[in-house]
Short mmCIF file of C-alpha atoms in Angstrom, two decimals:
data_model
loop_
_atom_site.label_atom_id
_atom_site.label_comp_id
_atom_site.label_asym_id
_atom_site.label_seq_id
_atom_site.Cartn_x
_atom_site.Cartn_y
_atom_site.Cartn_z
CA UNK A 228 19.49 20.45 4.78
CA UNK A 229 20.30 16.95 6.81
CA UNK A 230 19.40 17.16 9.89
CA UNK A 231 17.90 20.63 10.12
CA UNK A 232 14.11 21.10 11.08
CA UNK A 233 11.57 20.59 8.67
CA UNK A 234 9.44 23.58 7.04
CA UNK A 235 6.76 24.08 4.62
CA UNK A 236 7.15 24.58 1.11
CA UNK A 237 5.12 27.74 0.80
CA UNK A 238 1.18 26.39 0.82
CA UNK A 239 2.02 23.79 -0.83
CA UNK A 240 -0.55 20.74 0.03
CA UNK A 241 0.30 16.98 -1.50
CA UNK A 242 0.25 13.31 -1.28
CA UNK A 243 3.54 12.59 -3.54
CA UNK A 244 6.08 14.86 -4.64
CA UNK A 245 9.75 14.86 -6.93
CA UNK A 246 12.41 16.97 -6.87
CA UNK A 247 13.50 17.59 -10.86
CA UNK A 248 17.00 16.59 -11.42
CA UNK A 249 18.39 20.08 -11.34
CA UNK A 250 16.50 20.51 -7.90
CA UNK A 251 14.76 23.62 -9.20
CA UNK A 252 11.13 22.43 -9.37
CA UNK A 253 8.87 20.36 -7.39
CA UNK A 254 6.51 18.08 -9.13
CA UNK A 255 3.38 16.55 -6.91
CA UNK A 256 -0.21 15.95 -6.70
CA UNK A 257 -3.44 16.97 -5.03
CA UNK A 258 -6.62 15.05 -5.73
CA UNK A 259 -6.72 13.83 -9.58
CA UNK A 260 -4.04 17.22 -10.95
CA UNK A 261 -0.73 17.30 -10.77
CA UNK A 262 1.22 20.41 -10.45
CA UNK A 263 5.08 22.00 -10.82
CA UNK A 264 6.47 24.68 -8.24
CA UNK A 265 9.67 26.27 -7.58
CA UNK A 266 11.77 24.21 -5.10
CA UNK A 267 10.91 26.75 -2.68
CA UNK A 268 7.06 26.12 -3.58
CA UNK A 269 6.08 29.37 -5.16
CA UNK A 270 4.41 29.84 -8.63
CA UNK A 271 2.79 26.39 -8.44
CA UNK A 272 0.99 25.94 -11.67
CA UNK A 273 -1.26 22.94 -12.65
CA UNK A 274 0.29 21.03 -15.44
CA UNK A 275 -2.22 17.94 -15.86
CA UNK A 276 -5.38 16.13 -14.93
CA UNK A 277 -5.41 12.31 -14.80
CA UNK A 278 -7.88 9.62 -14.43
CA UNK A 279 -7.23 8.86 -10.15
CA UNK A 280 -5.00 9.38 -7.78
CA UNK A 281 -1.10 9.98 -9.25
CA UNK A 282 2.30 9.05 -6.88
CA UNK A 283 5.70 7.66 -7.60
CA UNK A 284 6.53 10.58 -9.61
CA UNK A 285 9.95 10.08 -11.23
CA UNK A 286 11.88 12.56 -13.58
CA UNK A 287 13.84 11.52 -16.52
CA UNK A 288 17.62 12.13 -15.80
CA UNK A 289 17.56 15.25 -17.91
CA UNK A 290 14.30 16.58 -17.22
CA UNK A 291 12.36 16.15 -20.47
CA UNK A 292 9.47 13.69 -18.87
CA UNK A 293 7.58 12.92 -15.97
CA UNK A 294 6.69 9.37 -15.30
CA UNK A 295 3.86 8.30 -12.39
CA UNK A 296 1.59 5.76 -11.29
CA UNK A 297 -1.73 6.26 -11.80
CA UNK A 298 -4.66 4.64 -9.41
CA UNK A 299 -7.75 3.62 -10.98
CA UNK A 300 -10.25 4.66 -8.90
CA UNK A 301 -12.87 1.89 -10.58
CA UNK A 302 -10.76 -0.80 -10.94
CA UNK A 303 -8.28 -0.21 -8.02
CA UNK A 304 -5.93 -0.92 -10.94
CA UNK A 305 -2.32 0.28 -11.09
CA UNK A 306 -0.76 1.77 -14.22
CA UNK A 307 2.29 3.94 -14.96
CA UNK A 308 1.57 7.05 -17.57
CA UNK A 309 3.95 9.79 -18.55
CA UNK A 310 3.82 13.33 -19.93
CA UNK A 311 6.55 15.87 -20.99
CA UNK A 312 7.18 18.37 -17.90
CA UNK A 313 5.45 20.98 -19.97
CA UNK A 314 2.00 18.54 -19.56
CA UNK A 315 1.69 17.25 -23.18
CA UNK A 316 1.59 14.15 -24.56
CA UNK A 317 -0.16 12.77 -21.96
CA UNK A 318 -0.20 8.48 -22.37
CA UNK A 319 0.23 5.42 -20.46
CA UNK A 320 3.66 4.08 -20.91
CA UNK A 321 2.57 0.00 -20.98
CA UNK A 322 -0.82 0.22 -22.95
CA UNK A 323 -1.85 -3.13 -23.66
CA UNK A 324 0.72 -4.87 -21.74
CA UNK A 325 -1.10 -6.53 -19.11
CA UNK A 326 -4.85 -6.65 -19.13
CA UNK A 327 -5.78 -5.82 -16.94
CA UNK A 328 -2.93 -3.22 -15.96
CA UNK A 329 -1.23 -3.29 -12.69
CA UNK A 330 2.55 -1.71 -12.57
CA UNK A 331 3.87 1.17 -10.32
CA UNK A 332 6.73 2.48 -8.63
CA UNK A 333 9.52 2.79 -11.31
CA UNK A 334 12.93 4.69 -11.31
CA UNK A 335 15.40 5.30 -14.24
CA UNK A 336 18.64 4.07 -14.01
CA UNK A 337 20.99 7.28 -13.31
CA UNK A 338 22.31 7.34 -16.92
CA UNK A 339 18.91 7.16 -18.24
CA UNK A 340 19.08 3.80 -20.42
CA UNK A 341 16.24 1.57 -18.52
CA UNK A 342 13.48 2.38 -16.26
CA UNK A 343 12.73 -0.33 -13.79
CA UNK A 344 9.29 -0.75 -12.06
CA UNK A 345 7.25 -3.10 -10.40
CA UNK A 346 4.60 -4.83 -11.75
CA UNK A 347 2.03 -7.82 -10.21
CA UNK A 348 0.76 -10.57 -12.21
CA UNK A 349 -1.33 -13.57 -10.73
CA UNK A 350 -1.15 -12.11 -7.08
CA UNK A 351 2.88 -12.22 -7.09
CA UNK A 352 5.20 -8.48 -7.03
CA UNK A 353 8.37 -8.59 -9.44
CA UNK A 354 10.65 -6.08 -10.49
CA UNK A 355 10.89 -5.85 -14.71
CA UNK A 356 13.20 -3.49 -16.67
CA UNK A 357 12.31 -1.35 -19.81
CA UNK A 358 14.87 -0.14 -22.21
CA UNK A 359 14.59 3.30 -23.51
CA UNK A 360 14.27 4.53 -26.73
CA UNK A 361 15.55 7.87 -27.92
CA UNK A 362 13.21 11.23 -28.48
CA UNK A 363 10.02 12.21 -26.53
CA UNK A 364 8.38 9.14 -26.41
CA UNK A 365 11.26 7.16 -24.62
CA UNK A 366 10.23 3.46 -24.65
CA UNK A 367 10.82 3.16 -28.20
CA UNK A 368 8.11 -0.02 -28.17
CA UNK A 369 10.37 -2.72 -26.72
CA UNK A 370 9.24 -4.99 -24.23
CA UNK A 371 9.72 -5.08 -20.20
CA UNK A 372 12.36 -7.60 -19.26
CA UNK A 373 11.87 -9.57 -16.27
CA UNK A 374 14.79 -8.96 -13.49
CA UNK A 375 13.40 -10.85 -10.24
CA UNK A 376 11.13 -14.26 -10.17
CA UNK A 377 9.22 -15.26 -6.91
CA UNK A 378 8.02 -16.55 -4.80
CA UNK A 379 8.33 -13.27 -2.59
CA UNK A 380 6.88 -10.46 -3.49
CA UNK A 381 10.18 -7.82 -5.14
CA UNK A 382 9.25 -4.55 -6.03
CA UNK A 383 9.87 -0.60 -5.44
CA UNK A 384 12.64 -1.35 -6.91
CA UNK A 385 15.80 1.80 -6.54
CA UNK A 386 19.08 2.35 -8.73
CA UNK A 387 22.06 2.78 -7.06
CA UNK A 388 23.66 5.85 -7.63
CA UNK A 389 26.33 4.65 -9.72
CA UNK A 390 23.69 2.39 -11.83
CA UNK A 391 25.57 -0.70 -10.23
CA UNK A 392 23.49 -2.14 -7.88
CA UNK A 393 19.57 -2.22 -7.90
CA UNK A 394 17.86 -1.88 -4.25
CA UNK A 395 14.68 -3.98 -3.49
CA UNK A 396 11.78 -4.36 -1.49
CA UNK A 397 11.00 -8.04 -0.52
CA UNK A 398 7.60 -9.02 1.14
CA UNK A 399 5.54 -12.45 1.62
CA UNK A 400 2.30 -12.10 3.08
CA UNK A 401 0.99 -14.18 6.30
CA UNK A 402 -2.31 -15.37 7.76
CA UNK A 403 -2.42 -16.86 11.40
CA UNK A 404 -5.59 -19.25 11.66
CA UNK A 405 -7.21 -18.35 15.04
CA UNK A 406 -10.21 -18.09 17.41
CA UNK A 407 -11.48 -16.23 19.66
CA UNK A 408 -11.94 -18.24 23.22
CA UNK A 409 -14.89 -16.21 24.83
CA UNK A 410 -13.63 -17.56 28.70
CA UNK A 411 -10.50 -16.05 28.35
CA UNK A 412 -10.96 -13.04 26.25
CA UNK A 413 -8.03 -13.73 24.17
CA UNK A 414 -7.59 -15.13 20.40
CA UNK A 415 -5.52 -18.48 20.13
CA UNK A 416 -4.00 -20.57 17.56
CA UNK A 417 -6.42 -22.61 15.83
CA UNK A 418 -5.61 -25.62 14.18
CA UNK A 419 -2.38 -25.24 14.91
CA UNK A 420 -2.55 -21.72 13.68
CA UNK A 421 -1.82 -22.65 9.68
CA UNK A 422 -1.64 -19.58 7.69
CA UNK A 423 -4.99 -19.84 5.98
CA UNK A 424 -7.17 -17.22 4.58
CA UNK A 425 -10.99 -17.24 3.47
CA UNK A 426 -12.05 -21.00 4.92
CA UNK A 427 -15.49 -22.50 4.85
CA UNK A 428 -16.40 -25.77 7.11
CA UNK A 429 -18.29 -28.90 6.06
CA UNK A 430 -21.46 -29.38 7.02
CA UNK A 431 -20.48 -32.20 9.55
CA UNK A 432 -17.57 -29.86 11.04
CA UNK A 433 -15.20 -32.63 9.79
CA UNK A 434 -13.49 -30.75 7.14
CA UNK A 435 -12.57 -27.24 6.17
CA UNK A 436 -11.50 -25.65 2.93
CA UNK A 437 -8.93 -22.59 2.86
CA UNK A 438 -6.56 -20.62 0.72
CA UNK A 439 -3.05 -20.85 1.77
CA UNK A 440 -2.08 -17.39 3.06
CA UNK A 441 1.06 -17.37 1.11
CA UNK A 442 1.02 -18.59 -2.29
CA UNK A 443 -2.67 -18.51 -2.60
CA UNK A 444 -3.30 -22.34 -3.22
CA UNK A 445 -6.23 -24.45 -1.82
#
């Protein structure tokens, strides 16, 4: 209930949890398993195992298939993998798109027609679409559209919930150059305080190389 105190789900212990659309289960993980519950969190039962750590869960609008994102705990790669709410047909929903992978976050649209997700290719976030197919494997094979172009960084992208409007997260990262002045005990601006990132001085102190804390250039 809004507003009321919040309460434990029977001994229920998580990272990432989703109500099914019908609000009568609870999907969420522990560890490298993901289980279902009652929306009260009895009968939990473990319904799969994946490769890492799984979040973003997201239900199909009728309740046939859980989507997630997947972290690879080798790689610190990203990738989004579904399964039927029973458990089967466990697969990644992209395989082979990017290589290597690195997509999370995604929502259907309310009537259930594209699934929208984020996805970051050559250090930049945007938000790409992927229309659905019919039957249990959903994608049908067709190709992520696109939606958002940088330079900021779009994703965790949310349908409205009319299917109208699509609600985004925008980000640019920021470096301050500084140093430390050991009189004062404080850190100041240094040159100026440029956004720079990973720099290296010339021998002579006359020039320094960085990466430009934004968009990554030199």
């Amino acid at each position: 209930m809004l507003g009321g105190s919040p309460r434990q789900l029977g001994n229920l212990e998580a990272h990432s949890a989703a109500w099914s659309p019908d609000g009568a289960r609870i999907a969420y993980s522990k560890g490298n398993d993901i289980f279902v519950a009652k929306s009260d969190g009895s009968e939990a039962q473990r319904l799969l195992t994946t490769g890492g750590t799984s979040e973003d869960f997201r239900w199909s609008p009728d309740g046939a298939i859980l989507r997630f994102t997947v972290n690879d705990p080798q790689t610190n790669n990203r990738s989004i993998w579904q399964a039927s709410s029973d458990g089967g047909n466990l697969h990644p929903l992209l395989p082979g798109w990017k290589n290597p992978p690195n997509e999370c976050c995604g929502a259907w649209t309310p009537d259930g027609r594209f699934f929208v997700f984020q996805a970051t290719h050559e250090g930049t976030a945007n938000v790409w679409a992927l229309r659905e197919g019919g039957g249990l494997f959903r994608s049908g094979g067709r190709e992520p559209v696109q939606l958002t172009t940088g330079p900021m960084n779009i994703g965790n992208p949310v349908p409205s919930r009319d299917g109208r409007k699509l609600f985004v997260q925008g980000w640019q990262p920021r470096a301050e150059l500084v140093r430390y002045d050991a009189k004062s005990g404080h850190f100041e601006p240094y040159l100026s305080g440029i956004s720079a990132m990973g720099l290296d001085f010339s021998r002579d102190g006359e020039w320094v190389a960085y990466n430009d804390g934004a968009d990554g250039t030199m």
